[in-house]
Amino acid sequence: MMQITTYATAERAAGAAARLVLNRLTDRPDIVIGLPTGSTPVPLYRALVRAYTRGVADFSQATTFNLDEFLGLARGAVGSYRTFMETHLFTQVNLHPRRAHVLDGAAHDWKREVARYEAQIAQAGGLDLVILGIGRNGHLGFNEPGPTLAARTHRVVLKPETRRANAGLFGGRWRDVPREALSMGIGTILSAREVVLIATGGAKSRIVARALHGPVTTRVPASLLQMHPHVTVVLDRDAASQL
Ligand code: PGA
């Protein structure tokens, strides 16, 4: 079942997503959450940090797994999603560092790294909740559109549009954005017991309409969410404008 909710502004959409996350965290302090990066979740993380600072959120027993990471950047490198997460969430709340997982894009043996990540997710009991953004091309995590999709965590080649969308993390130079990444697979994402998809801004309106109401196809990875039993879509008015 997919519940679609629309808010007047991106800030209000982020507030609604934060309330959902905080409710789940209250119900289940040892929740396992999948986390996105990108510009969309920044106001959500800001709201979660505010809740923690006000003393109404406790992340001490929670576990997180990020969706993806660039390949070949050193740990802690500028532009890495690990660094993004440290900045926007991990150092701002009381998540235990050993329970805040991000794929290691600097791992020598990427095959071992993706297998290790899948095993860690399984060992944690699977994802209770995964929070997702959506790429303008319909990608989820770094699962890019294509004739097929990999089910489990794997190595991906990024589309030029995805590298351009990430240029901001690399001083605006899209050619400095790595060409490859590691990403949770679409099956890993769909195995989450609950999904929250957030999209804001007019640039996402076309892909949101295709993902939510178009045919289910690997050419629009987010369309596979139509088959998930428990999805909440959180939109601002601009992203919802073509529904
Ligand atoms: P964005 O990225 O939030 O920066 O638009 C979303 C995504 O690619 O999943």
PDB file of C-alpha atoms and ligand atoms in Angstrom:
ATOM      1  CA  MET A   1       0.000   0.000   0.000  1.00  0.00           C
ATOM      2  CA  MET A   2       1.254   3.414  -0.947  1.00  0.00           C
ATOM      3  CA  GLN A   3       0.142   6.474   0.965  1.00  0.00           C
ATOM      4  CA  ILE A   4       0.908   9.746  -0.793  1.00  0.00           C
ATOM      5  CA  THR A   5       1.048  12.902   1.327  1.00  0.00           C
ATOM      6  CA  THR A   6       1.668  16.424   0.029  1.00  0.00           C
ATOM      7  CA  TYR A   7       2.812  19.520   1.946  1.00  0.00           C
ATOM      8  CA  ALA A   8       2.960  23.179   0.975  1.00  0.00           C
ATOM      9  CA  THR A   9       6.736  23.477   1.292  1.00  0.00           C
ATOM     10  CA  ALA A  10       9.849  21.293   1.361  1.00  0.00           C
ATOM     11  CA  GLU A  11      10.409  22.317   4.980  1.00  0.00           C
ATOM     12  CA  ARG A  12       6.953  21.035   5.981  1.00  0.00           C
ATOM     13  CA  ALA A  13       7.500  17.820   4.036  1.00  0.00           C
ATOM     14  CA  ALA A  14      10.757  17.313   5.950  1.00  0.00           C
ATOM     15  CA  GLY A  15       8.908  17.976   9.209  1.00  0.00           C
ATOM     16  CA  ALA A  16       6.324  15.317   8.357  1.00  0.00           C
ATOM     17  CA  ALA A  17       9.032  12.789   7.471  1.00  0.00           C
ATOM     18  CA  ALA A  18      10.841  13.605  10.721  1.00  0.00           C
ATOM     19  CA  ARG A  19       7.667  13.038  12.757  1.00  0.00           C
ATOM     20  CA  LEU A  20       7.209   9.640  11.138  1.00  0.00           C
ATOM     21  CA  VAL A  21      10.821   8.657  11.875  1.00  0.00           C
ATOM     22  CA  LEU A  22      10.591   9.918  15.472  1.00  0.00           C
ATOM     23  CA  ASN A  23       7.334   8.007  16.049  1.00  0.00           C
ATOM     24  CA  ARG A  24       8.928   4.792  14.831  1.00  0.00           C
ATOM     25  CA  LEU A  25      11.997   5.454  16.983  1.00  0.00           C
ATOM     26  CA  THR A  26       9.792   5.948  20.053  1.00  0.00           C
ATOM     27  CA  ASP A  27       7.904   2.730  19.325  1.00  0.00           C
ATOM     28  CA  ARG A  28      11.118   0.835  18.750  1.00  0.00           C
ATOM     29  CA  PRO A  29      14.274   2.391  20.238  1.00  0.00           C
ATOM     30  CA  ASP A  30      16.466  -0.318  18.656  1.00  0.00           C
ATOM     31  CA  ILE A  31      15.089   0.391  15.166  1.00  0.00           C
ATOM     32  CA  VAL A  32      17.236  -0.369  12.098  1.00  0.00           C
ATOM     33  CA  ILE A  33      16.986   2.448   9.528  1.00  0.00           C
ATOM     34  CA  GLY A  34      18.287   2.807   5.979  1.00  0.00           C
ATOM     35  CA  LEU A  35      19.450   6.374   5.280  1.00  0.00           C
ATOM     36  CA  PRO A  36      19.820   8.482   2.123  1.00  0.00           C
ATOM     37  CA  THR A  37      22.163  11.300   1.187  1.00  0.00           C
ATOM     38  CA  GLY A  38      21.600  14.173  -1.261  1.00  0.00           C
ATOM     39  CA  SER A  39      20.051  17.593  -0.819  1.00  0.00           C
ATOM     40  CA  THR A  40      16.510  16.295  -0.189  1.00  0.00           C
ATOM     41  CA  PRO A  41      17.162  14.735   3.256  1.00  0.00           C
ATOM     42  CA  VAL A  42      19.149  17.707   4.629  1.00  0.00           C
ATOM     43  CA  PRO A  43      16.078  19.414   6.201  1.00  0.00           C
ATOM     44  CA  LEU A  44      14.953  16.028   7.550  1.00  0.00           C
ATOM     45  CA  TYR A  45      18.307  15.527   9.284  1.00  0.00           C
ATOM     46  CA  ARG A  46      18.111  19.097  10.586  1.00  0.00           C
ATOM     47  CA  ALA A  47      14.699  18.291  12.118  1.00  0.00           C
ATOM     48  CA  LEU A  48      16.017  15.056  13.689  1.00  0.00           C
ATOM     49  CA  VAL A  49      18.994  16.924  15.169  1.00  0.00           C
ATOM     50  CA  ARG A  50      16.613  19.571  16.569  1.00  0.00           C
ATOM     51  CA  ALA A  51      14.512  16.840  18.180  1.00  0.00           C
ATOM     52  CA  TYR A  52      17.623  15.304  19.745  1.00  0.00           C
ATOM     53  CA  THR A  53      18.839  18.697  20.991  1.00  0.00           C
ATOM     54  CA  ARG A  54      15.426  19.344  22.552  1.00  0.00           C
ATOM     55  CA  GLY A  55      15.672  15.996  24.323  1.00  0.00           C
ATOM     56  CA  VAL A  56      12.749  14.346  22.551  1.00  0.00           C
ATOM     57  CA  ALA A  57      14.735  11.845  20.464  1.00  0.00           C
ATOM     58  CA  ASP A  58      17.138   9.166  21.630  1.00  0.00           C
ATOM     59  CA  PHE A  59      19.199   7.367  18.986  1.00  0.00           C
ATOM     60  CA  SER A  60      21.397   5.469  21.462  1.00  0.00           C
ATOM     61  CA  GLN A  61      19.971   2.066  20.583  1.00  0.00           C
ATOM     62  CA  ALA A  62      19.266   2.673  16.886  1.00  0.00           C
ATOM     63  CA  THR A  63      21.244   1.217  13.997  1.00  0.00           C
ATOM     64  CA  THR A  64      21.601   2.851  10.585  1.00  0.00           C
ATOM     65  CA  PHE A  65      22.782   1.662   7.186  1.00  0.00           C
ATOM     66  CA  ASN A  66      23.394   4.187   4.445  1.00  0.00           C
ATOM     67  CA  LEU A  67      22.191   3.374   0.969  1.00  0.00           C
ATOM     68  CA  ASP A  68      25.354   4.000  -0.991  1.00  0.00           C
ATOM     69  CA  GLU A  69      28.897   5.367  -1.176  1.00  0.00           C
ATOM     70  CA  PHE A  70      31.302   6.473  -3.888  1.00  0.00           C
ATOM     71  CA  LEU A  71      34.022   4.041  -4.829  1.00  0.00           C
ATOM     72  CA  GLY A  72      37.687   4.907  -4.457  1.00  0.00           C
ATOM     73  CA  LEU A  73      37.477   7.880  -2.084  1.00  0.00           C
ATOM     74  CA  ALA A  74      39.532   7.624   1.089  1.00  0.00           C
ATOM     75  CA  ARG A  75      37.563   7.297   4.320  1.00  0.00           C
ATOM     76  CA  GLY A  76      36.741  10.796   5.507  1.00  0.00           C
ATOM     77  CA  ALA A  77      37.421  12.342   2.083  1.00  0.00           C
ATOM     78  CA  VAL A  78      35.563  15.504   1.147  1.00  0.00           C
ATOM     79  CA  GLY A  79      32.654  14.495  -1.070  1.00  0.00           C
ATOM     80  CA  SER A  80      32.188  11.048   0.457  1.00  0.00           C
ATOM     81  CA  TYR A  81      28.783  10.144   1.772  1.00  0.00           C
ATOM     82  CA  ARG A  82      30.426   9.074   5.041  1.00  0.00           C
ATOM     83  CA  THR A  83      31.582  12.687   5.439  1.00  0.00           C
ATOM     84  CA  PHE A  84      28.125  13.981   4.492  1.00  0.00           C
ATOM     85  CA  MET A  85      26.528  11.791   7.157  1.00  0.00           C
ATOM     86  CA  GLU A  86      29.078  12.761   9.820  1.00  0.00           C
ATOM     87  CA  THR A  87      28.337  16.428   9.095  1.00  0.00           C
ATOM     88  CA  HIS A  88      24.556  16.290   8.915  1.00  0.00           C
ATOM     89  CA  LEU A  89      23.660  13.585  11.435  1.00  0.00           C
ATOM     90  CA  PHE A  90      26.201  11.233  12.998  1.00  0.00           C
ATOM     91  CA  THR A  91      28.170  13.822  14.978  1.00  0.00           C
ATOM     92  CA  GLN A  92      24.995  15.737  15.893  1.00  0.00           C
ATOM     93  CA  VAL A  93      22.996  13.006  17.655  1.00  0.00           C
ATOM     94  CA  ASN A  94      23.740  10.143  20.033  1.00  0.00           C
ATOM     95  CA  LEU A  95      23.909   7.364  17.441  1.00  0.00           C
ATOM     96  CA  HIS A  96      26.574   4.879  18.460  1.00  0.00           C
ATOM     97  CA  PRO A  97      29.445   5.176  15.937  1.00  0.00           C
ATOM     98  CA  ARG A  98      29.656   1.398  15.621  1.00  0.00           C
ATOM     99  CA  ARG A  99      25.987   1.210  14.698  1.00  0.00           C
ATOM    100  CA  ALA A 100      26.119   3.955  12.031  1.00  0.00           C
ATOM    101  CA  HIS A 101      27.078   1.971   8.941  1.00  0.00           C
ATOM    102  CA  VAL A 102      28.207   3.321   5.597  1.00  0.00           C
ATOM    103  CA  LEU A 103      29.640   1.147   2.826  1.00  0.00           C
ATOM    104  CA  ASP A 104      33.437   1.498   2.690  1.00  0.00           C
ATOM    105  CA  GLY A 105      34.172   2.878  -0.769  1.00  0.00           C
ATOM    106  CA  ALA A 106      37.897   2.577  -0.071  1.00  0.00           C
ATOM    107  CA  ALA A 107      37.767  -1.172   0.612  1.00  0.00           C
ATOM    108  CA  HIS A 108      40.443  -3.084  -1.318  1.00  0.00           C
ATOM    109  CA  ASP A 109      38.088  -5.928  -2.055  1.00  0.00           C
ATOM    110  CA  TRP A 110      34.697  -4.482  -2.981  1.00  0.00           C
ATOM    111  CA  LYS A 111      33.117  -7.918  -3.361  1.00  0.00           C
ATOM    112  CA  ARG A 112      33.951  -8.686   0.227  1.00  0.00           C
ATOM    113  CA  GLU A 113      32.693  -5.272   1.289  1.00  0.00           C
ATOM    114  CA  VAL A 114      29.252  -5.692  -0.304  1.00  0.00           C
ATOM    115  CA  ALA A 115      28.907  -9.216   1.122  1.00  0.00           C
ATOM    116  CA  ARG A 116      29.940  -7.918   4.555  1.00  0.00           C
ATOM    117  CA  TYR A 117      27.318  -5.134   4.343  1.00  0.00           C
ATOM    118  CA  GLU A 118      24.526  -7.534   3.418  1.00  0.00           C
ATOM    119  CA  ALA A 119      25.556  -9.812   6.291  1.00  0.00           C
ATOM    120  CA  GLN A 120      25.558  -6.893   8.731  1.00  0.00           C
ATOM    121  CA  ILE A 121      22.060  -5.862   7.659  1.00  0.00           C
ATOM    122  CA  ALA A 122      20.833  -9.447   8.064  1.00  0.00           C
ATOM    123  CA  GLN A 123      22.535  -9.729  11.447  1.00  0.00           C
ATOM    124  CA  ALA A 124      20.776  -6.551  12.583  1.00  0.00           C
ATOM    125  CA  GLY A 125      17.470  -8.244  11.721  1.00  0.00           C
ATOM    126  CA  GLY A 126      16.911  -6.431   8.406  1.00  0.00           C
ATOM    127  CA  LEU A 127      15.787  -2.851   7.844  1.00  0.00           C
ATOM    128  CA  ASP A 128      12.700  -1.806   9.811  1.00  0.00           C
ATOM    129  CA  LEU A 129      12.479   1.429   7.860  1.00  0.00           C
ATOM    130  CA  VAL A 130      14.265   2.820   4.831  1.00  0.00           C
ATOM    131  CA  ILE A 131      14.180   6.505   3.962  1.00  0.00           C
ATOM    132  CA  LEU A 132      14.677   7.226   0.269  1.00  0.00           C
ATOM    133  CA  GLY A 133      15.210  10.139  -2.053  1.00  0.00           C
ATOM    134  CA  ILE A 134      14.635   9.738  -5.775  1.00  0.00           C
ATOM    135  CA  GLY A 135      17.000  10.733  -8.563  1.00  0.00           C
ATOM    136  CA  ARG A 136      15.634  12.733 -11.484  1.00  0.00           C
ATOM    137  CA  ASN A 137      16.199   9.575 -13.536  1.00  0.00           C
ATOM    138  CA  GLY A 138      14.226   7.477 -11.042  1.00  0.00           C
ATOM    139  CA  HIS A 139      17.157   5.876  -9.257  1.00  0.00           C
ATOM    140  CA  LEU A 140      16.904   4.670  -5.647  1.00  0.00           C
ATOM    141  CA  GLY A 141      20.201   4.660  -3.801  1.00  0.00           C
ATOM    142  CA  PHE A 142      22.586   4.318  -6.741  1.00  0.00           C
ATOM    143  CA  ASN A 143      20.409   1.760  -8.517  1.00  0.00           C
ATOM    144  CA  GLU A 144      20.417   3.441 -11.925  1.00  0.00           C
ATOM    145  CA  PRO A 145      17.753   2.772 -14.593  1.00  0.00           C
ATOM    146  CA  GLY A 146      18.566  -0.110 -16.910  1.00  0.00           C
ATOM    147  CA  PRO A 147      17.314  -3.303 -18.541  1.00  0.00           C
ATOM    148  CA  THR A 148      18.002  -5.193 -15.307  1.00  0.00           C
ATOM    149  CA  LEU A 149      18.632  -4.349 -11.653  1.00  0.00           C
ATOM    150  CA  ALA A 150      20.856  -6.115  -9.132  1.00  0.00           C
ATOM    151  CA  ALA A 151      18.929  -7.394  -6.137  1.00  0.00           C
ATOM    152  CA  ARG A 152      21.652  -7.165  -3.510  1.00  0.00           C
ATOM    153  CA  THR A 153      24.392  -4.713  -2.582  1.00  0.00           C
ATOM    154  CA  HIS A 154      26.752  -4.328  -5.527  1.00  0.00           C
ATOM    155  CA  ARG A 155      29.125  -2.151  -7.530  1.00  0.00           C
ATOM    156  CA  VAL A 156      27.517   0.363  -9.908  1.00  0.00           C
ATOM    157  CA  VAL A 157      28.614   2.639 -12.735  1.00  0.00           C
ATOM    158  CA  LEU A 158      27.051   6.062 -12.245  1.00  0.00           C
ATOM    159  CA  LYS A 159      25.160   7.818 -15.030  1.00  0.00           C
ATOM    160  CA  PRO A 160      26.530  11.217 -16.110  1.00  0.00           C
ATOM    161  CA  GLU A 161      23.343  12.885 -14.802  1.00  0.00           C
ATOM    162  CA  THR A 162      23.936  11.343 -11.387  1.00  0.00           C
ATOM    163  CA  ARG A 163      27.533  12.570 -11.344  1.00  0.00           C
ATOM    164  CA  ARG A 164      26.303  16.061 -12.293  1.00  0.00           C
ATOM    165  CA  ALA A 165      23.675  15.967  -9.534  1.00  0.00           C
ATOM    166  CA  ASN A 166      26.488  15.285  -7.039  1.00  0.00           C
ATOM    167  CA  ALA A 167      28.862  17.990  -8.314  1.00  0.00           C
ATOM    168  CA  GLY A 168      28.030  20.206  -5.336  1.00  0.00           C
ATOM    169  CA  LEU A 169      29.903  17.817  -3.028  1.00  0.00           C
ATOM    170  CA  PHE A 170      33.008  18.245  -5.203  1.00  0.00           C
ATOM    171  CA  GLY A 171      33.210  22.021  -5.482  1.00  0.00           C
ATOM    172  CA  GLY A 172      30.858  22.077  -8.464  1.00  0.00           C
ATOM    173  CA  ARG A 173      33.234  19.986 -10.625  1.00  0.00           C
ATOM    174  CA  TRP A 174      31.159  17.057 -11.861  1.00  0.00           C
ATOM    175  CA  ARG A 175      34.191  15.442 -13.480  1.00  0.00           C
ATOM    176  CA  ASP A 176      35.659  15.041  -9.993  1.00  0.00           C
ATOM    177  CA  VAL A 177      32.652  12.942  -8.937  1.00  0.00           C
ATOM    178  CA  PRO A 178      33.699   9.270  -8.929  1.00  0.00           C
ATOM    179  CA  ARG A 179      32.436   7.194 -11.855  1.00  0.00           C
ATOM    180  CA  GLU A 180      31.561   4.231  -9.700  1.00  0.00           C
ATOM    181  CA  ALA A 181      29.945   3.516  -6.379  1.00  0.00           C
ATOM    182  CA  LEU A 182      28.666   0.779  -4.109  1.00  0.00           C
ATOM    183  CA  SER A 183      24.925   0.639  -3.532  1.00  0.00           C
ATOM    184  CA  MET A 184      22.427  -1.339  -1.553  1.00  0.00           C
ATOM    185  CA  GLY A 185      20.494  -3.458  -4.054  1.00  0.00           C
ATOM    186  CA  ILE A 186      16.886  -2.862  -4.966  1.00  0.00           C
ATOM    187  CA  GLY A 187      15.955  -6.159  -3.271  1.00  0.00           C
ATOM    188  CA  THR A 188      17.707  -5.082  -0.077  1.00  0.00           C
ATOM    189  CA  ILE A 189      15.752  -1.811  -0.185  1.00  0.00           C
ATOM    190  CA  LEU A 190      12.423  -3.527  -0.915  1.00  0.00           C
ATOM    191  CA  SER A 191      13.046  -5.982   1.951  1.00  0.00           C
ATOM    192  CA  ALA A 192      12.661  -3.107   4.410  1.00  0.00           C
ATOM    193  CA  ARG A 193       9.470  -3.502   6.415  1.00  0.00           C
ATOM    194  CA  GLU A 194       8.526   0.120   5.787  1.00  0.00           C
ATOM    195  CA  VAL A 195       9.567   2.707   3.185  1.00  0.00           C
ATOM    196  CA  VAL A 196       9.450   6.501   3.264  1.00  0.00           C
ATOM    197  CA  LEU A 197      10.137   8.217  -0.060  1.00  0.00           C
ATOM    198  CA  ILE A 198      10.782  11.962   0.032  1.00  0.00           C
ATOM    199  CA  ALA A 199      10.784  14.196  -3.040  1.00  0.00           C
ATOM    200  CA  THR A 200      10.752  17.983  -3.165  1.00  0.00           C
ATOM    201  CA  GLY A 201      10.991  20.594  -5.897  1.00  0.00           C
ATOM    202  CA  GLY A 202       9.558  20.920  -9.384  1.00  0.00           C
ATOM    203  CA  ALA A 203      12.556  19.184 -10.986  1.00  0.00           C
ATOM    204  CA  LYS A 204      11.287  15.919  -9.453  1.00  0.00           C
ATOM    205  CA  SER A 205       7.633  16.268 -10.507  1.00  0.00           C
ATOM    206  CA  ARG A 206       7.917  14.321 -13.765  1.00  0.00           C
ATOM    207  CA  ILE A 207       9.804  11.366 -12.323  1.00  0.00           C
ATOM    208  CA  VAL A 208       7.547  11.288  -9.245  1.00  0.00           C
ATOM    209  CA  ALA A 209       4.490  10.928 -11.508  1.00  0.00           C
ATOM    210  CA  ARG A 210       6.180   8.178 -13.533  1.00  0.00           C
ATOM    211  CA  ALA A 211       7.394   6.335 -10.433  1.00  0.00           C
ATOM    212  CA  LEU A 212       4.073   6.436  -8.589  1.00  0.00           C
ATOM    213  CA  HIS A 213       1.583   6.067 -11.432  1.00  0.00           C
ATOM    214  CA  GLY A 214       3.525   4.737 -14.421  1.00  0.00           C
ATOM    215  CA  PRO A 215       4.258   1.109 -15.231  1.00  0.00           C
ATOM    216  CA  VAL A 216       6.534  -0.866 -12.911  1.00  0.00           C
ATOM    217  CA  THR A 217       9.845  -1.063 -14.760  1.00  0.00           C
ATOM    218  CA  THR A 218      13.583  -1.314 -14.079  1.00  0.00           C
ATOM    219  CA  ARG A 219      13.850   1.748 -16.371  1.00  0.00           C
ATOM    220  CA  VAL A 220      12.374   3.675 -13.421  1.00  0.00           C
ATOM    221  CA  PRO A 221      13.764   1.879 -10.365  1.00  0.00           C
ATOM    222  CA  ALA A 222      11.509   3.860  -7.983  1.00  0.00           C
ATOM    223  CA  SER A 223       8.438   2.415  -9.746  1.00  0.00           C
ATOM    224  CA  LEU A 224       9.211  -0.902  -8.037  1.00  0.00           C
ATOM    225  CA  LEU A 225       8.019   0.719  -4.801  1.00  0.00           C
ATOM    226  CA  GLN A 226       4.475   0.278  -6.145  1.00  0.00           C
ATOM    227  CA  MET A 227       4.863  -3.402  -5.218  1.00  0.00           C
ATOM    228  CA  HIS A 228       5.901  -2.745  -1.619  1.00  0.00           C
ATOM    229  CA  PRO A 229       3.212  -3.279   1.054  1.00  0.00           C
ATOM    230  CA  HIS A 230       4.011  -0.256   3.246  1.00  0.00           C
ATOM    231  CA  VAL A 231       5.204   2.953   1.575  1.00  0.00           C
ATOM    232  CA  THR A 232       4.637   6.555   2.630  1.00  0.00           C
ATOM    233  CA  VAL A 233       5.478   9.129  -0.032  1.00  0.00           C
ATOM    234  CA  VAL A 234       6.183  12.611   1.321  1.00  0.00           C
ATOM    235  CA  LEU A 235       6.080  15.372  -1.291  1.00  0.00           C
ATOM    236  CA  ASP A 236       6.037  19.120  -1.415  1.00  0.00           C
ATOM    237  CA  ARG A 237       3.527  20.816  -3.698  1.00  0.00           C
ATOM    238  CA  ASP A 238       6.078  21.292  -6.498  1.00  0.00           C
ATOM    239  CA  ALA A 239       7.136  17.642  -6.608  1.00  0.00           C
ATOM    240  CA  ALA A 240       3.452  16.605  -6.599  1.00  0.00           C
ATOM    241  CA  SER A 241       2.463  18.990  -9.390  1.00  0.00           C
ATOM    242  CA  GLN A 242       2.231  16.343 -12.139  1.00  0.00           C
ATOM    243  CA  LEU A 243       0.315  13.729 -10.175  1.00  0.00           C
TER     244      LEU A 243
HETATM  245  P1  PGA B   1      18.836  14.801  -4.270  1.00  0.00           P
HETATM  246  O1  PGA B   1      19.204  13.303  -4.682  1.00  0.00           O
HETATM  247  O2  PGA B   1      18.144  14.708  -2.964  1.00  0.00           O
HETATM  248  O3  PGA B   1      20.147  15.498  -4.164  1.00  0.00           O
HETATM  249  O4  PGA B   1      17.958  15.317  -5.363  1.00  0.00           O
HETATM  250  C1  PGA B   1      18.215  12.353  -4.581  1.00  0.00           C
HETATM  251  C2  PGA B   1      18.721  11.015  -5.097  1.00  0.00           C
HETATM  252  O5  PGA B   1      19.506  11.017  -6.057  1.00  0.00           O
HETATM  253  O6  PGA B   1      18.327   9.989  -4.544  1.00  0.00           O
END
